[in-house]
Amino acid sequence: RLGRQEYLDAVLAHLSILLRREPNSFTPAVVARIAGALGRLQERHGINGCVPCVRDGVSSELRAANQHFLDAFNNRFLTVLTSFMEDDFGAMNEAYLTWHLDENIVRRFLHRAAQLQVGLLPESSQHLGMMQRAQKAVATRFFGLLETLPEFTKQYVERLANTSSSAG
């Protein structure tokens, strides 16, 4: 456990430095892939039963540093979200949405997906499964959120839920 959390702490420290020094290198594609990897780590409960966690750290200092990274990264996520394209949504993982984002960012995530109709149009149909898993995870984690979305976004989410998918 200790070695794996230390490794994650080191990776997050490096990402934190990069984010501070070169924020523009964190493009929508890069942000989506990092969030996807961190979500998969959370979803799969680590490696071999060892659960390194972005919100944890091997010491109180590293826990605080990891939280600082997460805050800065989520701010960058919000900044680039309006430029997300279909493949960026496909690179995400629903566990990141529900473990590391607040309700406000999740709302914006769903709204941007609705603007692009991610998963529902032929050119993004390969992402339907991810968006359906995201819809289900958000409904579970943020109880009542989906009902309070703007009508346009709510209709998109309902279409996701009602579309059959072999990947969902």
Backbone as CSV, one residue per row, in Angstrom:
resi,resn,N_x,N_y,N_z,CA_x,CA_y,CA_z,C_x,C_y,C_z
1,ARG,0.840,-1.200,0.000,0.000,0.000,0.000,0.866,1.238,0.000
2,LEU,1.816,1.289,0.892,2.626,2.482,1.052,3.352,2.841,-0.247
3,GLY,3.984,1.882,-0.889,4.727,2.140,-2.120,3.849,2.662,-3.229
4,ARG,2.667,2.127,-3.357,1.773,2.568,-4.431,1.230,3.970,-4.165
5,GLN,0.889,4.278,-2.927,0.429,5.627,-2.599,1.571,6.618,-2.778
6,GLU,2.781,6.218,-2.413,3.931,7.099,-2.623,4.114,7.409,-4.097
7,TYR,3.954,6.392,-4.937,4.084,6.590,-6.378,3.011,7.566,-6.871
8,LEU,1.769,7.374,-6.444,0.697,8.290,-6.847,0.984,9.695,-6.327
9,ASP,1.462,9.812,-5.089,1.816,11.124,-4.539,2.865,11.809,-5.423
10,ALA,3.850,11.054,-5.878,4.908,11.618,-6.725,4.356,12.054,-8.082
11,VAL,3.496,11.239,-8.661,2.882,11.594,-9.947,2.048,12.861,-9.799
12,LEU,1.260,12.934,-8.739,0.420,14.122,-8.529,1.269,15.360,-8.272
13,ALA,2.386,15.206,-7.569,3.290,16.336,-7.338,3.857,16.842,-8.661
14,HIS,4.232,15.906,-9.524,4.759,16.287,-10.839,3.674,16.980,-11.670
15,LEU,2.488,16.435,-11.673,1.382,17.066,-12.407,1.069,18.454,-11.840
16,SER,1.165,18.585,-10.535,0.900,19.870,-9.896,1.912,20.923,-10.355
17,ILE,3.167,20.547,-10.433,4.204,21.465,-10.919,3.930,21.852,-12.370
18,LEU,3.631,20.874,-13.197,3.323,21.153,-14.608,2.111,22.061,-14.739
19,LEU,1.098,21.794,-13.961,-0.124,22.594,-14.021,0.154,24.039,-13.606
20,ARG,1.001,24.207,-12.622,1.340,25.561,-12.166,2.227,26.288,-13.177
21,ARG,3.197,25.583,-13.744,4.156,26.215,-14.664,3.642,26.350,-16.081
22,GLU,2.887,25.367,-16.545,2.435,25.340,-17.940,0.953,24.974,-18.023
23,PRO,0.085,25.809,-17.473,-1.340,25.454,-17.447,-1.935,25.226,-18.845
24,ASN,-1.424,25.925,-19.849,-1.977,25.769,-21.197,-1.630,24.432,-21.836
25,SER,-0.666,23.709,-21.240,-0.369,22.364,-21.746,-1.456,21.374,-21.312
26,PHE,-2.291,21.790,-20.358,-3.404,20.966,-19.906,-4.611,21.294,-20.777
27,THR,-4.548,20.795,-22.013,-5.605,20.990,-22.995,-6.807,20.128,-22.623
28,PRO,-7.937,20.322,-23.281,-9.083,19.446,-22.990,-8.736,17.963,-23.104
29,ALA,-7.989,17.591,-24.135,-7.642,16.178,-24.314,-6.771,15.666,-23.167
30,VAL,-5.803,16.461,-22.737,-4.920,16.060,-21.637,-5.707,15.975,-20.330
31,VAL,-6.520,16.980,-20.060,-7.326,17.001,-18.837,-8.262,15.789,-18.800
32,ALA,-8.919,15.506,-19.910,-9.855,14.376,-19.958,-9.139,13.059,-19.706
33,ARG,-7.942,12.893,-20.269,-7.214,11.641,-20.098,-6.686,11.483,-18.671
34,ILE,-6.241,12.573,-18.068,-5.796,12.494,-16.669,-6.990,12.159,-15.775
35,ALA,-8.103,12.859,-15.980,-9.306,12.587,-15.181,-9.778,11.150,-15.402
36,GLY,-9.697,10.672,-16.634,-10.084,9.290,-16.923,-9.207,8.293,-16.182
37,ALA,-7.894,8.531,-16.184,-6.967,7.624,-15.495,-7.208,7.640,-13.987
38,LEU,-7.394,8.831,-13.424,-7.649,8.914,-11.981,-8.993,8.285,-11.619
39,GLY,-9.971,8.434,-12.487,-11.264,7.792,-12.258,-11.168,6.278,-12.314
40,ARG,-10.417,5.763,-13.306,-10.245,4.306,-13.401,-9.517,3.764,-12.176
41,LEU,-8.527,4.498,-11.693,-7.809,4.086,-10.491,-8.783,3.963,-9.321
42,GLN,-9.649,4.946,-9.179,-10.649,4.937,-8.108,-11.648,3.797,-8.311
43,GLU,-12.137,3.666,-9.528,-13.160,2.672,-9.851,-12.672,1.239,-9.646
44,ARG,-11.437,0.988,-10.019,-10.892,-0.373,-9.954,-10.248,-0.679,-8.617
45,HIS,-10.401,0.242,-7.675,-9.866,0.035,-6.326,-8.379,-0.245,-6.347
46,GLY,-7.658,0.516,-7.161,-6.206,0.411,-7.188,-5.724,-0.809,-7.918
47,ILE,-4.615,-1.338,-7.437,-3.954,-2.468,-8.071,-3.726,-3.538,-7.018
48,ASN,-4.134,-4.755,-7.320,-3.947,-5.889,-6.405,-4.483,-5.611,-5.006
49,GLY,-5.644,-4.970,-4.943,-6.270,-4.704,-3.665,-5.718,-3.502,-2.921
50,CYS,-4.682,-2.892,-3.447,-4.097,-1.701,-2.837,-4.754,-0.484,-3.469
51,VAL,-5.315,0.372,-2.648,-6.113,1.480,-3.163,-5.424,2.820,-2.927
52,PRO,-4.510,3.186,-3.834,-3.989,4.542,-3.727,-5.099,5.513,-4.115
53,CYS,-5.152,6.649,-3.461,-6.255,7.573,-3.683,-5.743,8.995,-3.817
54,VAL,-6.314,9.722,-4.762,-5.955,11.114,-4.990,-6.188,11.942,-3.737
55,ARG,-7.194,11.611,-2.971,-7.515,12.387,-1.762,-6.689,11.960,-0.547
56,ASP,-5.835,10.971,-0.720,-5.029,10.464,0.377,-3.584,10.896,0.180
57,GLY,-2.694,10.365,0.973,-1.262,10.641,0.888,-0.580,9.883,1.990
58,VAL,0.722,9.642,1.848,1.425,8.872,2.875,1.707,9.703,4.121
59,SER,1.471,11.012,4.045,1.635,11.879,5.210,0.584,12.987,5.132
60,SER,0.419,13.723,6.212,-0.555,14.819,6.191,-0.137,15.895,5.193
61,GLU,1.179,16.113,5.033,1.656,17.092,4.063,1.311,16.680,2.638
62,LEU,1.511,15.396,2.338,1.202,14.913,0.987,-0.304,14.863,0.747
63,ARG,-1.068,14.571,1.779,-2.525,14.612,1.651,-2.968,16.025,1.282
64,ALA,-2.390,17.011,1.955,-2.712,18.411,1.666,-2.252,18.795,0.254
65,ALA,-1.063,18.349,-0.130,-0.554,18.643,-1.482,-1.441,18.000,-2.544
66,ASN,-1.884,16.773,-2.295,-2.762,16.095,-3.254,-4.097,16.825,-3.369
67,GLN,-4.614,17.299,-2.250,-5.868,18.057,-2.281,-5.675,19.371,-3.038
68,HIS,-4.535,20.000,-2.844,-4.228,21.227,-3.576,-4.186,20.948,-5.084
69,PHE,-3.529,19.832,-5.469,-3.514,19.455,-6.888,-4.932,19.258,-7.396
70,LEU,-5.726,18.512,-6.656,-7.086,18.212,-7.091,-7.900,19.491,-7.276
71,ASP,-7.761,20.427,-6.361,-8.462,21.711,-6.489,-8.014,22.461,-7.738
72,ALA,-6.698,22.550,-7.947,-6.163,23.259,-9.114,-6.551,22.541,-10.407
73,PHE,-6.477,21.211,-10.382,-6.822,20.430,-11.574,-8.301,20.596,-11.912
74,ASN,-9.159,20.564,-10.903,-10.592,20.724,-11.164,-10.913,22.134,-11.656
75,ASN,-10.164,23.129,-11.210,-10.327,24.475,-11.764,-9.949,24.495,-13.239
76,ARG,-8.863,23.809,-13.568,-8.456,23.727,-14.984,-9.497,22.938,-15.777
77,PHE,-10.007,21.869,-15.190,-11.070,21.066,-15.816,-12.232,21.978,-16.199
78,LEU,-12.651,22.794,-15.254,-13.771,23.701,-15.496,-13.431,24.715,-16.590
79,THR,-12.205,25.200,-16.608,-11.770,26.168,-17.610,-11.829,25.589,-19.018
80,VAL,-11.370,24.352,-19.192,-11.310,23.766,-20.543,-12.576,23.016,-20.932
81,LEU,-13.462,22.810,-19.990,-14.675,22.011,-20.259,-15.483,22.555,-21.435
82,THR,-15.551,23.858,-21.595,-16.327,24.429,-22.703,-15.716,24.109,-24.058
83,SER,-14.471,23.633,-24.063,-13.808,23.242,-25.316,-13.732,21.730,-25.492
84,PHE,-14.301,20.968,-24.563,-14.323,19.511,-24.706,-15.020,19.147,-26.011
85,MET,-14.466,18.139,-26.682,-15.101,17.565,-27.860,-15.498,16.118,-27.518
86,GLU,-16.118,15.457,-28.455,-16.670,14.129,-28.201,-15.638,13.149,-27.649
87,ASP,-14.450,13.112,-28.248,-13.440,12.157,-27.795,-12.938,12.463,-26.385
88,ASP,-13.025,13.713,-25.979,-12.640,14.059,-24.611,-13.620,13.433,-23.616
89,PHE,-14.883,13.452,-23.952,-15.871,12.790,-23.094,-15.605,11.286,-23.066
90,GLY,-15.239,10.736,-24.202,-14.949,9.307,-24.276,-13.740,8.898,-23.452
91,ALA,-12.796,9.819,-23.246,-11.593,9.518,-22.466,-11.844,9.592,-20.970
92,MET,-12.967,10.134,-20.578,-13.289,10.296,-19.161,-13.665,8.958,-18.529
93,ASN,-13.848,9.004,-17.237,-14.344,7.852,-16.490,-15.359,8.383,-15.489
94,GLU,-16.474,7.705,-15.407,-17.566,8.171,-14.549,-17.174,8.276,-13.075
95,ALA,-16.222,7.463,-12.635,-15.804,7.529,-11.230,-15.153,8.873,-10.911
96,TYR,-14.475,9.466,-11.863,-13.889,10.789,-11.598,-14.992,11.808,-11.335
97,LEU,-16.053,11.744,-12.109,-17.165,12.681,-11.938,-17.742,12.608,-10.531
98,THR,-17.934,11.401,-10.055,-18.642,11.227,-8.791,-17.733,11.266,-7.571
99,TRP,-16.447,11.026,-7.731,-15.533,11.045,-6.593,-14.803,12.366,-6.445
100,HIS,-14.548,13.067,-7.553,-13.631,14.199,-7.479,-14.193,15.532,-7.967
101,LEU,-15.394,15.545,-8.509,-15.984,16.804,-8.973,-17.179,17.176,-8.110
102,ASP,-17.406,18.467,-7.976,-18.584,18.891,-7.231,-19.793,18.972,-8.164
103,GLU,-20.936,19.156,-7.575,-22.197,19.153,-8.314,-22.230,20.216,-9.414
104,ASN,-21.661,21.378,-9.158,-21.641,22.449,-10.142,-20.873,22.046,-11.406
105,ILE,-19.710,21.441,-11.227,-18.916,21.027,-12.391,-19.603,19.878,-13.113
106,VAL,-20.213,18.969,-12.378,-20.942,17.862,-13.011,-22.085,18.404,-13.874
107,ARG,-22.794,19.397,-13.375,-23.866,20.027,-14.165,-23.315,20.570,-15.484
108,ARG,-22.185,21.247,-15.394,-21.568,21.838,-16.587,-21.054,20.764,-17.541
109,PHE,-20.534,19.683,-16.955,-20.080,18.542,-17.756,-21.246,17.984,-18.567
110,LEU,-22.365,17.754,-17.905,-23.541,17.211,-18.594,-24.086,18.193,-19.625
111,HIS,-24.039,19.477,-19.322,-24.524,20.475,-20.269,-23.660,20.490,-21.536
112,ARG,-22.333,20.431,-21.351,-21.454,20.417,-22.535,-21.694,19.145,-23.339
113,ALA,-21.856,18.030,-22.680,-22.150,16.778,-23.385,-23.465,16.907,-24.150
114,ALA,-24.449,17.562,-23.559,-25.739,17.766,-24.221,-25.580,18.651,-25.447
115,GLN,-24.756,19.672,-25.354,-24.526,20.538,-26.514,-24.005,19.746,-27.695
116,LEU,-23.139,18.780,-27.417,-22.543,17.961,-28.483,-23.348,16.698,-28.784
117,GLN,-24.340,16.411,-27.919,-25.126,15.183,-28.033,-24.219,13.942,-28.042
118,VAL,-23.245,13.951,-27.141,-22.243,12.886,-27.070,-22.918,11.535,-26.869
119,GLY,-22.598,10.608,-27.729,-23.126,9.254,-27.656,-24.403,9.038,-28.435
120,LEU,-25.100,10.102,-28.736,-26.388,9.967,-29.420,-26.291,10.180,-30.925
121,LEU,-25.256,10.828,-31.368,-25.063,11.060,-32.801,-24.111,10.011,-33.361
122,PRO,-24.257,9.677,-34.643,-23.403,8.630,-35.224,-21.898,8.870,-35.028
123,GLU,-21.469,10.124,-35.126,-20.031,10.396,-35.014,-19.482,10.248,-33.599
124,SER,-20.346,10.108,-32.603,-19.865,9.897,-31.233,-20.524,8.686,-30.575
125,SER,-21.102,7.831,-31.369,-21.830,6.675,-30.812,-20.930,5.750,-29.990
126,GLN,-19.624,5.758,-30.275,-18.700,4.910,-29.505,-18.592,5.360,-28.052
127,HIS,-19.084,6.554,-27.736,-19.005,7.074,-26.365,-20.326,6.944,-25.602
128,LEU,-21.308,6.302,-26.224,-22.609,6.141,-25.581,-22.482,5.398,-24.252
129,GLY,-21.743,4.314,-24.234,-21.601,3.533,-23.005,-21.022,4.347,-21.865
130,MET,-19.982,5.120,-22.139,-19.384,5.958,-21.090,-20.388,6.978,-20.589
131,MET,-21.115,7.615,-21.496,-22.067,8.643,-21.077,-23.235,8.029,-20.301
132,GLN,-23.647,6.838,-20.665,-24.714,6.173,-19.906,-24.230,5.788,-18.511
133,ARG,-22.997,5.317,-18.402,-22.442,4.999,-17.078,-22.312,6.272,-16.245
134,ALA,-21.914,7.356,-16.892,-21.808,8.645,-16.186,-23.177,9.088,-15.686
135,GLN,-24.190,8.964,-16.526,-25.553,9.355,-16.144,-26.018,8.550,-14.934
136,LYS,-25.781,7.249,-14.941,-26.189,6.396,-13.817,-25.401,6.726,-12.550
137,ALA,-24.106,6.932,-12.702,-23.271,7.253,-11.536,-23.667,8.591,-10.921
138,VAL,-23.935,9.571,-11.770,-24.339,10.891,-11.274,-25.692,10.794,-10.578
139,ALA,-26.615,10.034,-11.145,-27.937,9.878,-10.531,-27.827,9.250,-9.139
140,THR,-26.883,8.333,-8.970,-26.684,7.670,-7.684,-25.972,8.576,-6.686
141,ARG,-24.910,9.215,-7.124,-24.072,10.027,-6.220,-24.714,11.376,-5.875
142,PHE,-25.315,12.025,-6.860,-25.915,13.343,-6.660,-27.432,13.207,-6.765
143,PHE,-28.011,12.574,-5.767,-29.443,12.276,-5.779,-30.252,13.544,-6.053
144,GLY,-31.127,13.468,-7.042,-32.005,14.584,-7.369,-31.423,15.589,-8.346
145,LEU,-30.126,15.509,-8.621,-29.487,16.476,-9.518,-30.082,16.446,-10.917
146,LEU,-30.285,15.270,-11.460,-30.745,15.167,-12.844,-32.104,15.835,-13.038
147,GLU,-32.946,15.771,-12.021,-34.275,16.380,-12.126,-34.206,17.905,-12.119
148,THR,-33.103,18.463,-11.625,-32.987,19.919,-11.524,-32.183,20.546,-12.666
149,LEU,-31.782,19.733,-13.614,-31.018,20.255,-14.752,-31.906,21.120,-15.636
150,PRO,-31.300,22.058,-16.381,-32.085,22.807,-17.371,-32.734,21.832,-18.359
151,GLU,-33.848,22.220,-18.918,-34.641,21.324,-19.770,-33.819,20.697,-20.901
152,PHE,-33.005,21.496,-21.563,-32.179,20.997,-22.672,-31.269,19.859,-22.206
153,THR,-30.594,20.057,-21.082,-29.681,19.049,-20.547,-30.455,17.847,-20.035
154,LYS,-31.571,18.095,-19.400,-32.401,17.004,-18.880,-32.890,16.105,-20.016
155,GLN,-33.309,16.697,-21.125,-33.760,15.897,-22.268,-32.631,15.030,-22.812
156,TYR,-31.430,15.582,-22.859,-30.273,14.813,-23.317,-30.034,13.617,-22.386
157,VAL,-30.032,13.869,-21.088,-29.789,12.805,-20.108,-30.869,11.729,-20.203
158,GLU,-32.109,12.135,-20.404,-33.202,11.167,-20.558,-33.024,10.339,-21.822
159,ARG,-32.583,10.972,-22.900,-32.319,10.222,-24.138,-31.194,9.218,-23.930
160,LEU,-30.160,9.615,-23.186,-29.076,8.672,-22.876,-29.629,7.447,-22.159
161,ALA,-30.445,7.707,-21.144,-30.978,6.618,-20.322,-31.876,5.688,-21.133
162,ASN,-32.539,6.231,-22.137,-33.498,5.438,-22.919,-32.945,4.858,-24.206
163,THR,-31.678,5.085,-24.481,-31.056,4.552,-25.694,-30.398,3.226,-25.365
164,SER,-30.661,2.221,-26.172,-30.049,0.918,-25.916,-28.624,0.932,-26.440
165,SER,-27.771,0.246,-25.686,-26.356,0.205,-26.043,-25.767,-1.118,-25.608
166,SER,-25.026,-1.737,-26.499,-24.326,-2.957,-26.107,-23.083,-2.610,-25.294
167,ALA,-22.643,-1.321,-25.372,-21.459,-0.894,-24.610,-21.823,-0.364,-23.243
168,GLY,-23.114,-0.123,-22.958,-23.531,0.493,-21.699,-23.496,-0.452,-20.591
